[in-house]
Amino acid sequence: AKRHEAMDARRRPTRLACLVLMVVASALAALVHKARQNSQEEWFLVDTAMETVPGDLSTKQVKFPTQESHEDEKGRKEVWKSDRNGTSLPAPPEYPEPEPNGAVPDQDEELFEERQAVGKASPSRRSTDGQLHDVTKMSRNPRHRFLMFFSGHQGSSAMMDVIGQIPGVFVPGFEPLDNPNGPVKESFLSTQQKMEFLRAIMNMPESASNFDEWKAKVLPNQYIRVDRQRIQAYEQIANSTVAGFKMRPYTLDGDSMPAMINLNPDDVKRVLDEHQVNIVLSWRSNIVKSALSWYRARVLGKRQCFRHDDELCKKNDEKAQTASEINLEDFDKWIKYVEKTNDQLMKAVSYFRRPTMTINYEDFEVHPIKSIAQVLEFVGVPAEERTDERIELAVAQTSFHKVGSNAWKDMVSNFREFCEHFRNTIYWPNLGLKSCEETEQNVADPGSLLSADAAKDMDLLPGSRYCLLKDVVASGWVGMDGEYDPHLGPCDIRIVKARARALKKARMGEGKILFKHMHKAGGSTLCNVARENVRAEKAPIPGGNDGWDTNCVPQIAYQKNGVPLATAEAEKEGAWYGGVCYASHLSVAAQRALGITHKDLDFIASEGPMPDTLALDLPVAWITMLRDPLDRTLSSYRWWQFLADRFRDKPKVRTALCDAYQSPHPDASLQEWLEVYPDNWMVRVLCGRAVLMDKSVRITEKHLTAAKARLNQFSLVMVLEDMESSMKLLSSTLGWADVDAEALRANVMSNSSARIALADEPEILEELVSKNKMDLELYKYGQELFRRQQKFSHL
C-alpha cells in the first residue's frame, strides 16, 4: 500500500502536466478551427450559387479511352479542348466497362463490422487489380498522395474536412479543380492550370526557396477554392507527409462543375501512376437519399452549410426542418443523375486502376471515427497521428454539418405517394419497408398489408405482400423453429434485392434468364429475339420428324433417361409431362443447379406451369410476357385445332399442353373445348403444377394473390399488346441490342381478338369472360407492373 501511495504521488505532477497540455491543445485547435472557418468562408460560399441541372445525360460525357488505345493521342487531346464556356465539350472515346474484378462498392447494406472488418483482407481495401493489399506496404514513397473521387451529397466534404485537420495531412481546399461558379467564364481553369495544380499537390516543395513558385501553381486564379490561410508560408506545409484533395473524375452534359472538364484521362493517369496515388472512393449506397439531397439542395434550396453560426445557415437550418412536397416526375431525373454519376465513378476507378478504398457514407454516418481511421491508414498517415482521440476531436470540429432531419417523413410531405412511386422497384429497399408501412391507411388494394391471420389464409408470410410461405421455406429463410428468420430483414425487401442481383448477373452474362413462356402470348417471337442476342437453344425436338425445334426449351428437357420423349416414352400415357413443361418438375435443388445443368445457355424457356415451390434467391432473372386473357384463350383454342387436325391419325399424340386437360374430339367447337380447358390459365400456371393439373381446384382470391406474388418476383413483365414498348423495355433491362420483334415474329395467324371474333356470339363471349375472371385481374396487375418498369427503364 505504501509503495502504491508513493508511486501515485510521483505520477500526480505528470497527470497535471498532461491535463494542462490537453487544455492548451484544445484551445489552440479551437483557434485554428475558427481561423480556418473565416478563411474558408470565401471559397465555400460561392458553392451556394452553383447550379446543377440533370438535363439530358445521355450524351457528351467524359468517356475514358481503353488503356490499349494510345494511337491517336495528339488527336484525342484536341478533342478534349473546350471553348471554356462549360456548355459544349465534345466527348472523348468510349469508356471501357469496369473490370469484373474491379473495385465495386458494397451495396448490400450488411453490418458495418462485416463490411469494414479490420485487417489486410478488408473488402474496403480491395484494389482495382483484384488483389488484397497490405496498406502499410502500398506505397514506398515517404510522401503519400491520394485523391478522393466523389459525385456530391455523399458526405465527402465532411470526410475531407476531418482528414485535413489531422497533423501531417495537407488538403489544399474544397474541390479545388471542380468549377465553383457554373458557366462563369473567368472561373474556369485551363488544361495547363489544372495539370500544374495536380502536379503541384503531388510534388510538395522541398524547401522555402521554391515555395513561391509552387504556390503560384496552387493559386492560378482568384476563383479556385483553395484555403489560402494554409499556404501563407512554407513552414505551414513543411511537415506534410500526406497530401490530397477531392474531385469529380468525370463530366456530364449540362454539368459544368466536374474537375475532368478539359483534362485528358491519359495525362491524369500518368501523373497518378508516377506518384503512386491511392484513390478513396466516396460512395452512398442509398441512391434515393442521395437523389433527395440533390433535389433538396438544387430545387428546394435546402443546402448543406459550412458555418454553424452563420446567419444564412441558421435560416437554411430553419427552412430544412420543414418537410417538402416532392414532384416525382422531376425527382426521377435526379435518380437518373445519381445513377449516371455513380456509373461514371465506377468507370473512372476501373480506368485509373490505382489502389482504391471505398468509404461508405452510411458507415461514416454511424461510425465516423472508425471510418476515418481506416481512410487515414490507407492513405499513409502514421499510426501516432491517427489516434481515436485525435480523430474524435477533428470530427467534433468539422465545419460541415447536415441540415434538417434524416427521417423520410420529416423531409418528404407526400411520403405515402413517394413510397408507392418506388414500391417493388430496386429503389424500394432504400426507403425502408417500416417507414412506408407507417404511412399506409389499409387502402382497398390487393397489395396492401394483410393481418397475420389474413396473410396465412392467403398463404403469405405474415407482414409480407409478395412472399409465399411455401417459397420462403423452400428458400431456407426459416429458423429451427420453422418461423421466418427476422435477421434476414423484411422478406419483401429481400426479394427485391435478390431480383436485382439476379438481373445484374444476367446482364453481365454470369446468370441465367428464365423465360416463363405464357402459352400463346408471343413466346415464340421472344425466343427468336433471344437467339439474336444471347445463347438460347435452337435444336430439333429429339426423335421428332415435324421439323420443329425446341423453341428455346433445353433439348435435354425432351428426354428421360436418354430416351427421346417424342418416340418411345411418348407412347406411355402419363409417363412424364416433359418437353416445354419441364420447369414445373424442377425441385428446389434442380432450380439451384440450373447454372451447372445448362451452363452453355443464357436463356431458358418453359411454357408450362412454374414449380410448386420456388427458391426466392436464385441467380436467375425471371421474365414473361402477358396477353389479354380472352385473346390468349381464343388463340389457344385455334392452336389446339391446328394440332388436333395435324395429328388426327395419331390419337396417342397429346394435343393438350402439358396434359393439363383431356382433349375433346378433333372437331370440337370452342364451346365444347372450353368445357374441358382449365379456367384462369395464367393464374394457375403461376401458382404451380398442382393448381394447373387439378381442375377440381376452384380459383379464388387466394390463388390470385399467390399469382401476383409470383409475378412480383419477375425482373421483367412485358405485354404483347404493346410489343414495341415491350421490346424497348427488354432492351433497356437486359442490355439487348437486336430487339426487332416485327422482323422475327412467329406464328402469325388470323385476327385473335376475342371481342371482335365473338361479337355475334355473346353467350360464348360471356362464358369466355367468366372462365377468365381472375386472369383478367392478373392481367391488369401485370399491365401496372409493366408501366412501373417502363417508368424506371431509363435507369
CSV table of C-alpha atoms in Angstrom, one decimal, residues 16-294:
chain,number,residue,atom,x,y,z
A,16,LEU,CA,-1.4,17.5,-14.0
A,17,ALA,CA,1.0,18.4,-16.8
A,18,CYS,CA,-0.8,16.2,-19.3
A,19,LEU,CA,-4.1,17.8,-18.3
A,20,VAL,CA,-2.7,21.3,-18.8
A,21,LEU,CA,-1.3,20.3,-22.2
A,22,MET,CA,-4.6,18.9,-23.3
A,23,VAL,CA,-6.4,22.1,-22.4
A,24,VAL,CA,-3.9,24.2,-24.2
A,25,ALA,CA,-4.0,21.9,-27.3
A,26,SER,CA,-7.8,22.1,-27.3
A,27,ALA,CA,-7.7,25.9,-27.1
A,28,LEU,CA,-5.2,26.1,-29.9
A,29,ALA,CA,-7.2,23.7,-32.0
A,30,ALA,CA,-10.3,25.8,-31.5
A,31,LEU,CA,-8.4,29.0,-32.5
A,32,VAL,CA,-7.1,27.3,-35.6
A,33,HIS,CA,-10.5,25.9,-36.4
A,34,LYS,CA,-12.0,29.4,-36.1
A,35,ALA,CA,-9.3,30.8,-38.4
A,36,ARG,CA,-10.0,28.1,-40.9
A,37,GLN,CA,-13.7,28.9,-40.8
A,38,ASN,CA,-13.0,32.5,-41.5
A,39,SER,CA,-10.6,31.9,-44.3
A,40,GLN,CA,-12.6,29.1,-45.9
A,41,GLU,CA,-15.8,31.1,-46.0
A,42,GLU,CA,-14.7,32.9,-49.1
A,43,TRP,CA,-14.1,29.7,-51.1
A,44,PHE,CA,-17.0,27.7,-49.8
A,45,LEU,CA,-19.9,30.2,-50.0
A,46,VAL,CA,-19.5,30.5,-53.8
A,47,ASP,CA,-21.0,27.0,-53.9
A,48,THR,CA,-24.4,28.3,-52.9
A,49,ALA,CA,-24.7,29.9,-56.3
A,50,MET,CA,-23.8,26.8,-58.2
A,51,GLU,CA,-26.4,25.2,-60.4
A,52,THR,CA,-26.5,21.6,-61.5
A,53,VAL,CA,-29.4,20.5,-63.7
A,54,PRO,CA,-29.8,16.8,-64.6
A,55,GLY,CA,-31.0,17.6,-68.1
A,56,ASP,CA,-30.2,15.1,-70.8
A,57,LEU,CA,-27.3,12.9,-69.5
A,58,SER,CA,-27.2,10.5,-72.4
A,59,THR,CA,-24.5,12.3,-74.4
A,60,LYS,CA,-21.4,14.5,-74.1
A,61,GLN,CA,-20.0,12.8,-71.1
A,62,VAL,CA,-16.3,12.1,-70.4
A,63,LYS,CA,-15.7,8.6,-71.7
A,64,PHE,CA,-12.3,7.2,-70.8
A,65,PRO,CA,-10.4,5.5,-73.6
A,66,THR,CA,-9.3,1.9,-73.1
A,67,GLN,CA,-5.8,1.6,-71.8
A,68,GLU,CA,-4.6,-0.1,-75.0
A,69,SER,CA,-5.8,2.7,-77.4
A,70,HIS,CA,-3.0,5.3,-77.5
A,71,GLU,CA,-2.7,5.5,-81.3
A,72,ASP,CA,-4.0,9.0,-81.8
A,73,GLU,CA,-3.0,10.7,-78.6
A,74,LYS,CA,-2.5,14.1,-80.2
A,75,GLY,CA,-5.9,14.0,-81.9
A,76,ARG,CA,-7.6,12.9,-78.7
A,77,LYS,CA,-6.0,15.8,-76.8
A,78,GLU,CA,-7.5,18.2,-79.3
A,79,VAL,CA,-10.9,16.6,-78.8
A,80,TRP,CA,-10.7,17.3,-75.1
A,81,LYS,CA,-10.2,21.0,-75.7
A,82,SER,CA,-13.2,23.1,-74.7
A,83,ASP,CA,-14.3,26.6,-75.6
A,84,ARG,CA,-14.2,27.2,-71.8
A,85,ASN,CA,-17.8,28.1,-71.6
A,86,GLY,CA,-18.7,24.8,-69.9
A,87,THR,CA,-21.6,24.0,-72.2
A,88,SER,CA,-20.0,22.5,-75.3
A,89,LEU,CA,-17.5,19.8,-74.6
A,90,PRO,CA,-17.1,17.0,-77.2
A,91,ALA,CA,-16.9,13.6,-75.8
A,92,PRO,CA,-13.7,11.6,-75.9
A,93,PRO,CA,-13.6,7.9,-76.9
A,94,GLU,CA,-15.7,5.3,-75.1
A,95,TYR,CA,-15.2,4.4,-71.5
A,96,PRO,CA,-14.1,0.8,-71.0
A,97,GLU,CA,-16.5,-1.2,-68.9
A,98,PRO,CA,-15.3,-1.9,-65.4
A,99,GLU,CA,-13.2,-5.0,-65.0
A,100,PRO,CA,-15.1,-8.0,-63.5
A,101,ASN,CA,-12.6,-7.9,-60.6
A,102,GLY,CA,-12.7,-4.1,-60.3
A,103,ALA,CA,-13.4,-2.2,-57.1
A,104,VAL,CA,-17.1,-2.4,-56.6
A,105,PRO,CA,-18.6,-0.6,-53.6
A,106,ASP,CA,-20.7,-2.7,-51.3
A,107,GLN,CA,-24.4,-2.0,-51.7
A,108,ASP,CA,-25.8,-5.0,-49.9
A,109,GLU,CA,-26.3,-2.9,-46.7
A,110,GLU,CA,-24.7,-5.5,-44.5
A,111,LEU,CA,-23.5,-4.8,-41.0
A,112,PHE,CA,-20.7,-2.2,-40.8
A,113,GLU,CA,-18.4,-4.6,-38.8
A,114,GLU,CA,-18.6,-7.2,-41.6
A,115,ARG,CA,-18.2,-4.7,-44.4
A,116,GLN,CA,-15.3,-2.8,-42.8
A,117,ALA,CA,-13.6,-5.6,-41.0
A,118,VAL,CA,-10.1,-4.7,-39.7
A,119,GLY,CA,-7.3,-6.5,-41.3
A,120,LYS,CA,-5.3,-6.9,-44.5
A,121,ALA,CA,-8.3,-8.6,-46.3
A,122,SER,CA,-10.8,-5.9,-45.6
A,123,PRO,CA,-13.3,-5.7,-48.5
A,124,SER,CA,-12.9,-1.9,-48.5
A,125,ARG,CA,-9.3,-2.2,-49.3
A,126,ARG,CA,-9.7,-4.2,-52.5
A,127,SER,CA,-7.8,-2.5,-55.3
A,128,THR,CA,-8.8,-2.4,-58.9
A,129,ASP,CA,-6.2,-5.0,-59.8
A,130,GLY,CA,-8.3,-7.5,-57.9
A,131,GLN,CA,-5.7,-8.1,-55.2
A,132,LEU,CA,-6.0,-7.6,-51.5
A,133,HIS,CA,-3.2,-5.3,-50.3
A,134,ASP,CA,-1.4,-4.6,-47.0
A,135,VAL,CA,-2.0,-0.9,-46.7
A,136,THR,CA,1.3,-0.5,-44.8
A,137,LYS,CA,3.2,-1.6,-48.0
A,138,MET,CA,1.1,0.1,-50.7
A,139,SER,CA,3.5,2.9,-51.3
A,140,ARG,CA,7.2,3.0,-50.8
A,141,ASN,CA,7.1,6.8,-51.3
A,142,PRO,CA,7.6,8.5,-47.9
A,143,ARG,CA,5.3,11.3,-49.1
A,144,HIS,CA,1.9,9.7,-49.7
A,145,ARG,CA,-0.6,11.1,-52.2
A,146,PHE,CA,-4.3,10.5,-52.6
A,147,LEU,CA,-7.4,11.6,-54.4
A,148,MET,CA,-10.9,11.3,-53.2
A,149,PHE,CA,-13.3,10.6,-56.1
A,150,PHE,CA,-16.8,11.8,-55.4
A,151,SER,CA,-20.0,13.0,-57.1
A,152,GLY,CA,-21.8,15.0,-54.4
A,153,HIS,CA,-24.1,14.6,-51.4
A,154,GLN,CA,-22.2,11.6,-50.1
A,155,GLY,CA,-20.6,13.2,-47.1
A,156,SER,CA,-17.3,13.7,-48.8
A,157,SER,CA,-17.0,17.4,-47.7
A,158,ALA,CA,-17.2,16.4,-44.1
A,159,MET,CA,-14.8,13.5,-44.6
A,160,MET,CA,-12.2,15.6,-46.2
A,161,ASP,CA,-12.6,18.4,-43.6
A,162,VAL,CA,-11.9,15.9,-40.9
A,163,ILE,CA,-8.9,14.3,-42.8
A,164,GLY,CA,-7.5,17.8,-43.4
A,165,GLN,CA,-7.3,18.5,-39.7
A,166,ILE,CA,-5.0,15.6,-39.0
A,167,PRO,CA,-1.4,16.7,-38.4
A,168,GLY,CA,0.8,15.9,-41.4
A,169,VAL,CA,-2.1,15.9,-43.9
A,170,PHE,CA,-2.3,18.7,-46.4
A,171,VAL,CA,-5.8,19.2,-48.1
A,172,PRO,CA,-5.5,22.3,-50.2
A,173,GLY,CA,-9.2,23.2,-50.2
A,174,PHE,CA,-12.7,22.4,-51.1
A,175,GLU,CA,-12.9,20.7,-54.5
A,176,PRO,CA,-10.2,22.9,-56.0
A,177,LEU,CA,-10.4,21.7,-59.6
A,178,ASP,CA,-14.2,21.5,-59.7
A,179,ASN,CA,-15.6,24.7,-61.2
A,180,PRO,CA,-17.3,26.8,-58.4
A,181,ASN,CA,-19.3,29.2,-60.5
A,182,GLY,CA,-21.0,27.2,-63.2
A,183,PRO,CA,-20.7,28.7,-66.6
A,184,VAL,CA,-18.9,31.9,-65.4
A,185,LYS,CA,-16.0,32.0,-67.9
A,186,GLU,CA,-13.5,33.7,-65.7
A,187,SER,CA,-13.7,30.9,-63.1
A,188,PHE,CA,-12.6,28.2,-65.5
A,189,LEU,CA,-9.2,26.7,-65.2
A,190,SER,CA,-7.3,25.8,-68.4
A,191,THR,CA,-6.0,22.3,-69.0
A,192,GLN,CA,-2.5,23.5,-68.3
A,193,GLN,CA,-3.5,25.2,-65.0
A,194,LYS,CA,-5.3,22.0,-63.9
A,195,MET,CA,-2.4,19.8,-64.7
A,196,GLU,CA,0.0,22.1,-63.0
A,197,PHE,CA,-2.2,22.2,-59.9
A,198,LEU,CA,-2.3,18.4,-59.9
A,199,ARG,CA,1.4,18.0,-60.2
A,200,ALA,CA,2.0,20.7,-57.6
A,201,ILE,CA,0.0,18.7,-55.0
A,202,MET,CA,1.8,15.6,-56.0
A,203,ASN,CA,5.2,17.4,-55.7
A,204,MET,CA,5.1,19.4,-52.5
A,205,PRO,CA,8.0,21.9,-52.2
A,206,GLU,CA,11.2,20.6,-50.6
A,207,SER,CA,12.3,23.9,-49.3
A,208,ALA,CA,11.3,27.6,-48.8
A,209,SER,CA,13.3,28.5,-51.9
A,210,ASN,CA,10.7,27.0,-54.3
A,211,PHE,CA,7.6,27.7,-52.2
A,212,ASP,CA,6.5,30.8,-54.1
A,213,GLU,CA,6.7,29.1,-57.4
A,214,TRP,CA,4.7,26.1,-56.0
A,215,LYS,CA,2.1,28.5,-54.5
A,216,ALA,CA,1.6,30.2,-57.9
A,217,LYS,CA,0.6,26.9,-59.4
A,218,VAL,CA,-1.8,26.1,-56.5
A,219,LEU,CA,-3.4,29.5,-56.8
A,220,PRO,CA,-3.8,30.0,-60.6
A,221,ASN,CA,-6.7,32.5,-60.2
A,222,GLN,CA,-8.9,34.2,-57.6
A,223,TYR,CA,-11.8,31.8,-58.0
A,224,ILE,CA,-10.1,28.5,-57.2
A,225,ARG,CA,-11.3,27.1,-53.9
A,226,VAL,CA,-8.1,26.8,-52.0
A,227,ASP,CA,-7.7,27.5,-48.3
A,228,ARG,CA,-5.3,30.5,-48.6
A,229,GLN,CA,-4.6,30.7,-44.9
A,230,ARG,CA,-3.0,27.3,-45.0
A,231,ILE,CA,-0.3,28.3,-47.6
A,232,GLN,CA,0.9,31.6,-46.3
A,233,ALA,CA,4.4,30.3,-45.5
A,234,TYR,CA,6.5,27.2,-46.3
A,235,GLU,CA,6.6,26.2,-42.6
A,236,GLN,CA,2.8,25.5,-42.7
A,237,ILE,CA,3.3,22.6,-45.1
A,238,ALA,CA,6.9,21.6,-44.5
A,239,ASN,CA,5.9,18.6,-42.3
A,240,SER,CA,3.1,17.3,-44.5
A,241,THR,CA,3.8,13.7,-45.5
A,242,VAL,CA,0.3,13.1,-46.9
A,243,ALA,CA,-1.5,15.3,-49.4
A,244,GLY,CA,-4.6,15.0,-51.5
A,245,PHE,CA,-7.9,16.6,-52.5
A,246,LYS,CA,-11.3,15.5,-53.8
A,247,MET,CA,-12.5,15.8,-57.4
A,248,ARG,CA,-15.3,14.6,-59.7
A,249,PRO,CA,-13.4,12.3,-62.1
A,250,TYR,CA,-15.9,12.7,-65.0
A,251,THR,CA,-18.0,15.1,-67.0
A,252,LEU,CA,-21.7,15.0,-67.9
A,253,ASP,CA,-23.6,17.1,-70.4
A,254,GLY,CA,-25.1,20.1,-68.7
A,255,ASP,CA,-22.9,19.8,-65.7
A,256,SER,CA,-20.2,22.4,-65.7
A,257,MET,CA,-18.6,21.6,-62.3
A,258,PRO,CA,-16.6,18.4,-62.6
A,259,ALA,CA,-12.8,18.6,-62.4
A,260,MET,CA,-12.3,16.4,-65.5
A,261,ILE,CA,-13.5,19.1,-67.9
A,262,ASN,CA,-10.6,19.9,-70.3
A,263,LEU,CA,-8.5,17.1,-68.9
A,264,ASN,CA,-7.2,14.1,-70.8
A,265,PRO,CA,-7.6,11.0,-68.7
A,266,ASP,CA,-4.4,9.5,-70.1
A,267,ASP,CA,-2.4,12.5,-68.8
A,268,VAL,CA,-4.0,12.3,-65.4
A,269,LYS,CA,-3.4,8.6,-65.2
A,270,ARG,CA,0.3,9.1,-65.9
A,271,VAL,CA,0.6,11.5,-63.0
A,272,LEU,CA,-1.3,9.2,-60.7
A,273,ASP,CA,0.9,6.2,-61.7
A,274,GLU,CA,4.1,8.2,-61.4
A,275,HIS,CA,3.3,9.3,-57.8
A,276,GLN,CA,1.7,6.1,-56.7
A,277,VAL,CA,-1.5,7.8,-55.8
A,278,ASN,CA,-4.2,6.0,-53.9
A,279,ILE,CA,-7.9,6.5,-54.6
A,280,VAL,CA,-10.5,7.0,-51.9
A,281,LEU,CA,-13.9,6.4,-53.4
A,282,SER,CA,-16.7,8.3,-51.7
A,283,TRP,CA,-19.9,6.3,-52.0
A,284,ARG,CA,-23.5,6.4,-50.8
A,285,SER,CA,-25.4,3.2,-51.1
A,286,ASN,CA,-28.8,4.8,-50.6
A,287,ILE,CA,-29.4,6.1,-54.1
A,288,VAL,CA,-32.8,7.6,-53.3
A,289,LYS,CA,-31.5,9.6,-50.3
A,290,SER,CA,-28.6,10.8,-52.4
A,291,ALA,CA,-31.0,12.0,-55.1
A,292,LEU,CA,-33.2,13.6,-52.4
A,293,SER,CA,-30.2,15.5,-51.1
A,294,TRP,CA,-29.5,16.8,-54.6
